[in-house]
Amino acid sequence: MGRAFEFRKARKMKRWGNMAKTFTRLGKQIAIAVAEGGPDPENNSRLRAIIATCKHENMPKDNIDRAIKNAVGKDKNSWKTMTYEGYGPHGIAVFVDTLTDNPTRTVADVRSIFNKFNGNLGTMGSLAFLFDHFAQFTFKAKDGMDMDELVLELIDFGVNDEFDEEVDEETGEKSITIYGDPKSFAQIQSYLEDNGYEITSAEFTYVPNDLKDVTDEQRETIDKMVEKLEEFDDVQNVYTNMK
């Protein structure tokens, strides 16, 4: 237990150089959460988790409040979560998570990038065997906490005994990232909150189970493809199985 999860961790590209892009992405997630569970974070665990992520990303409180207000009364069916998958250059598997109100537009945008880089957009589910789907939680470590004990407490929720640890170089604060069964998202969140853990990020993620070696030149090409995909507002996250 306690081994770093880096060797299986999704190559999750978050080059949100433009802060407005990040806020747009989070605003869409707020809209979905409010439509599903209402505008009160106290009674809406999903919204509460997204707000924690917003704060971690330094999204201003006014922006968060405005996104919640604008989402009230909206139909959750106007937004669809779509995952597109296929092979990019050099046979690298690519997963593209999107949140869109126009799937026709989004799939056309995604396909255009795959084609530009001589990739091949496959049918939904065709590459699912290459990735594991997890609920991912990052929270601040507490003094004297025992990770073995924590994982044991969460084992019924499918939490993996491998986790990531990261220390902030400026503050010295340590953060822990755990991975569990997506169906147990709410239960994992409730346990962490009820036991005083400060959640800084909560989301769903894909973790490759078959990492592929690439050369530096190949990596540069794949990185360029990922960057192009992330330029679309509908794209939430991009994952690859590049080692």
mmCIF file of C-alpha atoms in Angstrom:
data_model
loop_
_atom_site.group_PDB
_atom_site.id
_atom_site.type_symbol
_atom_site.label_atom_id
_atom_site.label_comp_id
_atom_site.label_asym_id
_atom_site.label_seq_id
_atom_site.Cartn_x
_atom_site.Cartn_y
_atom_site.Cartn_z
ATOM 1 C CA MET A 1 0.000 0.000 0.000
ATOM 2 C CA GLY A 2 0.983 3.614 -0.410
ATOM 3 C CA ARG A 3 2.909 3.102 -3.645
ATOM 4 C CA ALA A 4 2.713 6.010 -6.068
ATOM 5 C CA PHE A 5 0.031 5.639 -8.722
ATOM 6 C CA GLU A 6 2.155 7.422 -11.329
ATOM 7 C CA PHE A 7 2.948 4.296 -13.366
ATOM 8 C CA ARG A 8 -0.737 3.857 -14.216
ATOM 9 C CA LYS A 9 -1.889 7.416 -13.935
ATOM 10 C CA ALA A 10 -3.656 8.796 -16.975
ATOM 11 C CA ARG A 11 -1.633 11.215 -19.015
ATOM 12 C CA LYS A 12 -4.244 13.813 -18.336
ATOM 13 C CA MET A 13 -3.415 16.950 -20.214
ATOM 14 C CA LYS A 14 -4.498 20.126 -18.445
ATOM 15 C CA ARG A 15 -2.788 22.863 -20.312
ATOM 16 C CA TRP A 16 -5.415 25.431 -19.395
ATOM 17 C CA GLY A 17 -3.043 28.328 -20.118
ATOM 18 C CA ASN A 18 -6.086 30.506 -20.626
ATOM 19 C CA MET A 19 -7.809 30.882 -17.255
ATOM 20 C CA ALA A 20 -11.078 31.790 -18.967
ATOM 21 C CA LYS A 21 -11.038 28.353 -20.599
ATOM 22 C CA THR A 22 -10.808 26.705 -17.205
ATOM 23 C CA PHE A 23 -13.686 28.769 -15.834
ATOM 24 C CA THR A 24 -15.836 27.962 -18.868
ATOM 25 C CA ARG A 25 -15.212 24.254 -18.338
ATOM 26 C CA LEU A 26 -16.074 24.456 -14.652
ATOM 27 C CA GLY A 27 -19.117 26.619 -15.357
ATOM 28 C CA LYS A 28 -20.562 23.861 -17.520
ATOM 29 C CA GLN A 29 -20.024 21.336 -14.738
ATOM 30 C CA ILE A 30 -21.784 23.655 -12.298
ATOM 31 C CA ALA A 31 -24.733 23.941 -14.701
ATOM 32 C CA ILE A 32 -25.132 20.164 -14.843
ATOM 33 C CA ALA A 33 -24.836 19.766 -11.073
ATOM 34 C CA VAL A 34 -27.397 22.502 -10.375
ATOM 35 C CA ALA A 35 -29.831 21.086 -12.937
ATOM 36 C CA GLU A 36 -29.560 17.649 -11.340
ATOM 37 C CA GLY A 37 -29.535 18.511 -7.644
ATOM 38 C CA GLY A 38 -30.455 22.151 -7.133
ATOM 39 C CA PRO A 39 -28.437 25.308 -6.344
ATOM 40 C CA ASP A 40 -27.782 24.677 -2.636
ATOM 41 C CA PRO A 41 -24.339 23.084 -2.116
ATOM 42 C CA GLU A 42 -25.366 21.850 1.326
ATOM 43 C CA ASN A 43 -28.008 19.636 -0.276
ATOM 44 C CA ASN A 44 -26.144 18.906 -3.505
ATOM 45 C CA SER A 45 -22.973 16.871 -2.981
ATOM 46 C CA ARG A 46 -21.955 16.960 -6.651
ATOM 47 C CA LEU A 47 -22.182 20.745 -6.721
ATOM 48 C CA ARG A 48 -20.219 20.903 -3.481
ATOM 49 C CA ALA A 49 -17.442 18.833 -5.031
ATOM 50 C CA ILE A 50 -17.291 21.016 -8.138
ATOM 51 C CA ILE A 51 -17.131 24.180 -6.019
ATOM 52 C CA ALA A 52 -14.141 22.673 -4.191
ATOM 53 C CA THR A 53 -12.454 22.170 -7.561
ATOM 54 C CA CYS A 54 -13.348 25.737 -8.585
ATOM 55 C CA LYS A 55 -11.680 27.116 -5.474
ATOM 56 C CA HIS A 56 -8.604 24.979 -6.094
ATOM 57 C CA GLU A 57 -8.434 26.434 -9.612
ATOM 58 C CA ASN A 58 -8.730 29.977 -8.149
ATOM 59 C CA MET A 59 -12.088 30.633 -9.769
ATOM 60 C CA PRO A 60 -13.458 33.836 -8.151
ATOM 61 C CA LYS A 61 -16.460 33.459 -5.849
ATOM 62 C CA ASP A 62 -18.440 35.890 -8.004
ATOM 63 C CA ASN A 63 -17.929 33.636 -11.016
ATOM 64 C CA ILE A 64 -19.063 30.594 -9.048
ATOM 65 C CA ASP A 65 -22.155 32.355 -7.712
ATOM 66 C CA ARG A 66 -23.014 33.684 -11.175
ATOM 67 C CA ALA A 67 -22.657 30.227 -12.742
ATOM 68 C CA ILE A 68 -25.009 28.767 -10.112
ATOM 69 C CA LYS A 69 -27.541 31.567 -10.583
ATOM 70 C CA ASN A 70 -27.478 31.211 -14.376
ATOM 71 C CA ALA A 71 -27.994 27.464 -14.096
ATOM 72 C CA VAL A 72 -31.173 27.676 -12.011
ATOM 73 C CA GLY A 73 -34.177 26.614 -14.061
ATOM 74 C CA LYS A 74 -32.079 25.241 -16.906
ATOM 75 C CA ASP A 75 -32.868 21.786 -18.309
ATOM 76 C CA LYS A 76 -30.093 19.297 -17.552
ATOM 77 C CA ASN A 77 -30.968 17.526 -20.804
ATOM 78 C CA SER A 78 -29.571 20.479 -22.752
ATOM 79 C CA TRP A 79 -26.085 19.244 -21.865
ATOM 80 C CA LYS A 80 -24.673 15.850 -22.754
ATOM 81 C CA THR A 81 -21.522 14.166 -21.502
ATOM 82 C CA MET A 82 -19.859 12.459 -24.453
ATOM 83 C CA THR A 83 -16.592 10.517 -24.554
ATOM 84 C CA TYR A 84 -14.867 10.067 -27.900
ATOM 85 C CA GLU A 85 -12.068 7.595 -28.403
ATOM 86 C CA GLY A 86 -9.680 6.535 -31.084
ATOM 87 C CA TYR A 87 -6.067 6.111 -32.078
ATOM 88 C CA GLY A 88 -3.830 9.127 -32.502
ATOM 89 C CA PRO A 89 -0.445 9.199 -34.199
ATOM 90 C CA HIS A 90 1.944 6.290 -33.544
ATOM 91 C CA GLY A 91 -0.878 4.061 -32.324
ATOM 92 C CA ILE A 92 -1.493 5.968 -29.108
ATOM 93 C CA ALA A 93 -4.987 5.532 -27.654
ATOM 94 C CA VAL A 94 -6.789 8.820 -26.988
ATOM 95 C CA PHE A 95 -9.895 9.443 -24.882
ATOM 96 C CA VAL A 96 -11.646 12.818 -25.157
ATOM 97 C CA ASP A 97 -14.165 13.780 -22.474
ATOM 98 C CA THR A 98 -16.625 16.452 -23.578
ATOM 99 C CA LEU A 99 -19.615 18.317 -22.190
ATOM 100 C CA THR A 100 -21.701 19.692 -25.022
ATOM 101 C CA ASP A 101 -25.071 21.084 -26.008
ATOM 102 C CA ASN A 102 -24.420 20.143 -29.630
ATOM 103 C CA PRO A 103 -22.943 16.634 -30.087
ATOM 104 C CA THR A 104 -22.987 16.988 -33.875
ATOM 105 C CA ARG A 105 -20.702 20.005 -33.702
ATOM 106 C CA THR A 106 -18.470 18.450 -31.078
ATOM 107 C CA VAL A 107 -17.874 15.145 -32.837
ATOM 108 C CA ALA A 108 -17.050 17.037 -36.040
ATOM 109 C CA ASP A 109 -14.480 19.165 -34.192
ATOM 110 C CA VAL A 110 -12.909 16.137 -32.513
ATOM 111 C CA ARG A 111 -12.821 14.113 -35.736
ATOM 112 C CA SER A 112 -11.134 16.982 -37.578
ATOM 113 C CA ILE A 113 -8.202 16.893 -35.138
ATOM 114 C CA PHE A 114 -7.875 13.108 -35.327
ATOM 115 C CA ASN A 115 -7.812 13.374 -39.136
ATOM 116 C CA LYS A 116 -5.308 16.230 -39.095
ATOM 117 C CA PHE A 117 -2.846 14.099 -37.137
ATOM 118 C CA ASN A 118 -3.477 10.958 -39.214
ATOM 119 C CA GLY A 119 -5.434 9.402 -36.385
ATOM 120 C CA ASN A 120 -8.627 7.404 -36.462
ATOM 121 C CA LEU A 121 -11.712 8.217 -34.397
ATOM 122 C CA GLY A 122 -13.330 4.947 -33.371
ATOM 123 C CA THR A 123 -16.779 3.970 -32.186
ATOM 124 C CA MET A 124 -17.742 4.649 -28.585
ATOM 125 C CA GLY A 125 -16.525 1.851 -26.325
ATOM 126 C CA SER A 126 -14.034 0.471 -28.824
ATOM 127 C CA LEU A 127 -11.008 1.322 -26.660
ATOM 128 C CA ALA A 128 -12.615 0.986 -23.241
ATOM 129 C CA PHE A 129 -10.504 -2.097 -22.535
ATOM 130 C CA LEU A 130 -7.348 0.064 -22.519
ATOM 131 C CA PHE A 131 -8.531 2.360 -19.716
ATOM 132 C CA ASP A 132 -10.003 1.976 -16.250
ATOM 133 C CA HIS A 133 -12.667 4.450 -15.152
ATOM 134 C CA PHE A 134 -12.298 5.920 -11.657
ATOM 135 C CA ALA A 135 -13.733 8.484 -9.297
ATOM 136 C CA GLN A 136 -10.729 10.616 -8.358
ATOM 137 C CA PHE A 137 -10.495 12.652 -5.159
ATOM 138 C CA THR A 138 -7.667 14.933 -4.071
ATOM 139 C CA PHE A 139 -7.651 16.175 -0.488
ATOM 140 C CA LYS A 140 -5.274 17.781 1.985
ATOM 141 C CA ALA A 141 -3.422 15.356 4.236
ATOM 142 C CA LYS A 142 -4.134 15.568 7.974
ATOM 143 C CA ASP A 143 -1.521 15.337 10.708
ATOM 144 C CA GLY A 144 -1.090 11.771 11.906
ATOM 145 C CA MET A 145 -3.307 10.280 9.212
ATOM 146 C CA ASP A 146 -2.754 6.616 8.368
ATOM 147 C CA MET A 147 -3.274 5.967 4.654
ATOM 148 C CA ASP A 148 -3.413 2.198 5.106
ATOM 149 C CA GLU A 149 -6.245 2.664 7.581
ATOM 150 C CA LEU A 150 -8.028 5.186 5.368
ATOM 151 C CA VAL A 151 -7.877 2.907 2.335
ATOM 152 C CA LEU A 152 -9.170 0.027 4.456
ATOM 153 C CA GLU A 153 -12.118 2.190 5.525
ATOM 154 C CA LEU A 154 -12.879 2.972 1.892
ATOM 155 C CA ILE A 155 -12.318 -0.494 0.455
ATOM 156 C CA ASP A 156 -16.056 -1.155 0.203
ATOM 157 C CA PHE A 157 -16.258 1.795 -2.200
ATOM 158 C CA GLY A 158 -13.722 0.249 -4.549
ATOM 159 C CA VAL A 159 -10.905 2.605 -3.555
ATOM 160 C CA ASN A 160 -7.541 1.431 -4.881
ATOM 161 C CA ASP A 161 -4.738 0.802 -2.411
ATOM 162 C CA GLU A 162 -2.378 2.711 -4.700
ATOM 163 C CA PHE A 163 -2.529 6.482 -4.408
ATOM 164 C CA ASP A 164 -0.600 9.646 -5.254
ATOM 165 C CA GLU A 165 1.078 12.011 -2.825
ATOM 166 C CA GLU A 166 2.165 15.532 -3.728
ATOM 167 C CA VAL A 167 3.840 18.209 -1.600
ATOM 168 C CA ASP A 168 3.373 21.889 -2.414
ATOM 169 C CA GLU A 169 6.884 23.335 -2.714
ATOM 170 C CA GLU A 170 5.752 26.748 -1.460
ATOM 171 C CA THR A 171 3.518 25.812 1.475
ATOM 172 C CA GLY A 172 4.823 22.358 2.301
ATOM 173 C CA GLU A 173 1.245 21.060 2.412
ATOM 174 C CA LYS A 174 0.781 17.467 1.319
ATOM 175 C CA SER A 175 -2.109 16.391 -0.876
ATOM 176 C CA ILE A 176 -3.372 12.856 -1.412
ATOM 177 C CA THR A 177 -5.159 11.593 -4.516
ATOM 178 C CA ILE A 178 -7.187 8.391 -4.325
ATOM 179 C CA TYR A 179 -9.032 6.429 -7.001
ATOM 180 C CA GLY A 180 -12.299 4.553 -6.447
ATOM 181 C CA ASP A 181 -15.340 3.035 -8.088
ATOM 182 C CA PRO A 182 -17.172 5.736 -10.127
ATOM 183 C CA LYS A 183 -20.500 4.376 -8.857
ATOM 184 C CA SER A 184 -19.358 5.149 -5.295
ATOM 185 C CA PHE A 185 -18.519 8.802 -5.984
ATOM 186 C CA ALA A 186 -21.114 10.164 -3.541
ATOM 187 C CA GLN A 187 -20.205 7.678 -0.786
ATOM 188 C CA ILE A 188 -16.484 8.434 -1.048
ATOM 189 C CA GLN A 189 -17.162 12.157 -0.971
ATOM 190 C CA SER A 190 -19.434 11.818 2.064
ATOM 191 C CA TYR A 191 -16.869 9.753 3.968
ATOM 192 C CA LEU A 192 -14.076 12.269 3.351
ATOM 193 C CA GLU A 193 -16.273 15.219 4.304
ATOM 194 C CA ASP A 194 -17.705 13.531 7.390
ATOM 195 C CA ASN A 195 -14.189 12.720 8.603
ATOM 196 C CA GLY A 196 -12.843 16.228 8.198
ATOM 197 C CA TYR A 197 -10.800 15.882 5.026
ATOM 198 C CA GLU A 198 -10.635 19.053 2.925
ATOM 199 C CA ILE A 199 -11.362 18.025 -0.666
ATOM 200 C CA THR A 200 -9.596 20.173 -3.265
ATOM 201 C CA SER A 201 -10.647 18.275 -6.376
ATOM 202 C CA ALA A 202 -13.254 15.646 -7.192
ATOM 203 C CA GLU A 203 -13.902 14.287 -10.655
ATOM 204 C CA PHE A 204 -14.072 11.229 -12.872
ATOM 205 C CA THR A 205 -10.955 10.103 -14.688
ATOM 206 C CA TYR A 206 -9.628 7.443 -17.039
ATOM 207 C CA VAL A 207 -6.423 5.579 -16.162
ATOM 208 C CA PRO A 208 -4.588 3.605 -18.866
ATOM 209 C CA ASN A 209 -3.813 -0.009 -18.068
ATOM 210 C CA ASP A 210 -1.481 -0.461 -21.036
ATOM 211 C CA LEU A 211 1.144 2.280 -21.295
ATOM 212 C CA LYS A 212 2.993 2.624 -24.574
ATOM 213 C CA ASP A 213 6.571 3.858 -25.010
ATOM 214 C CA VAL A 214 7.211 6.679 -27.484
ATOM 215 C CA THR A 215 10.247 8.572 -28.706
ATOM 216 C CA ASP A 216 10.734 12.254 -27.894
ATOM 217 C CA GLU A 217 9.772 13.151 -31.456
ATOM 218 C CA GLN A 218 6.608 11.060 -31.287
ATOM 219 C CA ARG A 219 5.712 12.564 -27.920
ATOM 220 C CA GLU A 220 5.968 16.059 -29.388
ATOM 221 C CA THR A 221 3.490 15.190 -32.130
ATOM 222 C CA ILE A 222 1.021 13.592 -29.714
ATOM 223 C CA ASP A 223 1.277 16.555 -27.345
ATOM 224 C CA LYS A 224 0.424 18.899 -30.230
ATOM 225 C CA MET A 225 -2.667 16.831 -31.007
ATOM 226 C CA VAL A 226 -3.791 16.945 -27.383
ATOM 227 C CA GLU A 227 -3.278 20.713 -27.260
ATOM 228 C CA LYS A 228 -5.423 21.164 -30.367
ATOM 229 C CA LEU A 229 -8.208 19.052 -28.859
ATOM 230 C CA GLU A 230 -8.113 21.090 -25.652
ATOM 231 C CA GLU A 231 -8.655 24.310 -27.592
ATOM 232 C CA PHE A 232 -12.318 23.375 -28.082
ATOM 233 C CA ASP A 233 -14.615 24.734 -25.365
ATOM 234 C CA ASP A 234 -16.595 21.486 -25.292
ATOM 235 C CA VAL A 235 -13.540 19.420 -24.350
ATOM 236 C CA GLN A 236 -13.236 18.789 -20.619
ATOM 237 C CA ASN A 237 -10.249 16.425 -20.447
ATOM 238 C CA VAL A 238 -8.005 14.446 -22.750
ATOM 239 C CA TYR A 239 -6.333 11.161 -21.774
ATOM 240 C CA THR A 240 -3.772 9.013 -23.582
ATOM 241 C CA ASN A 241 -1.914 5.786 -22.863
ATOM 242 C CA MET A 242 1.423 7.384 -23.726
ATOM 243 C CA LYS A 243 4.081 6.411 -21.188
#
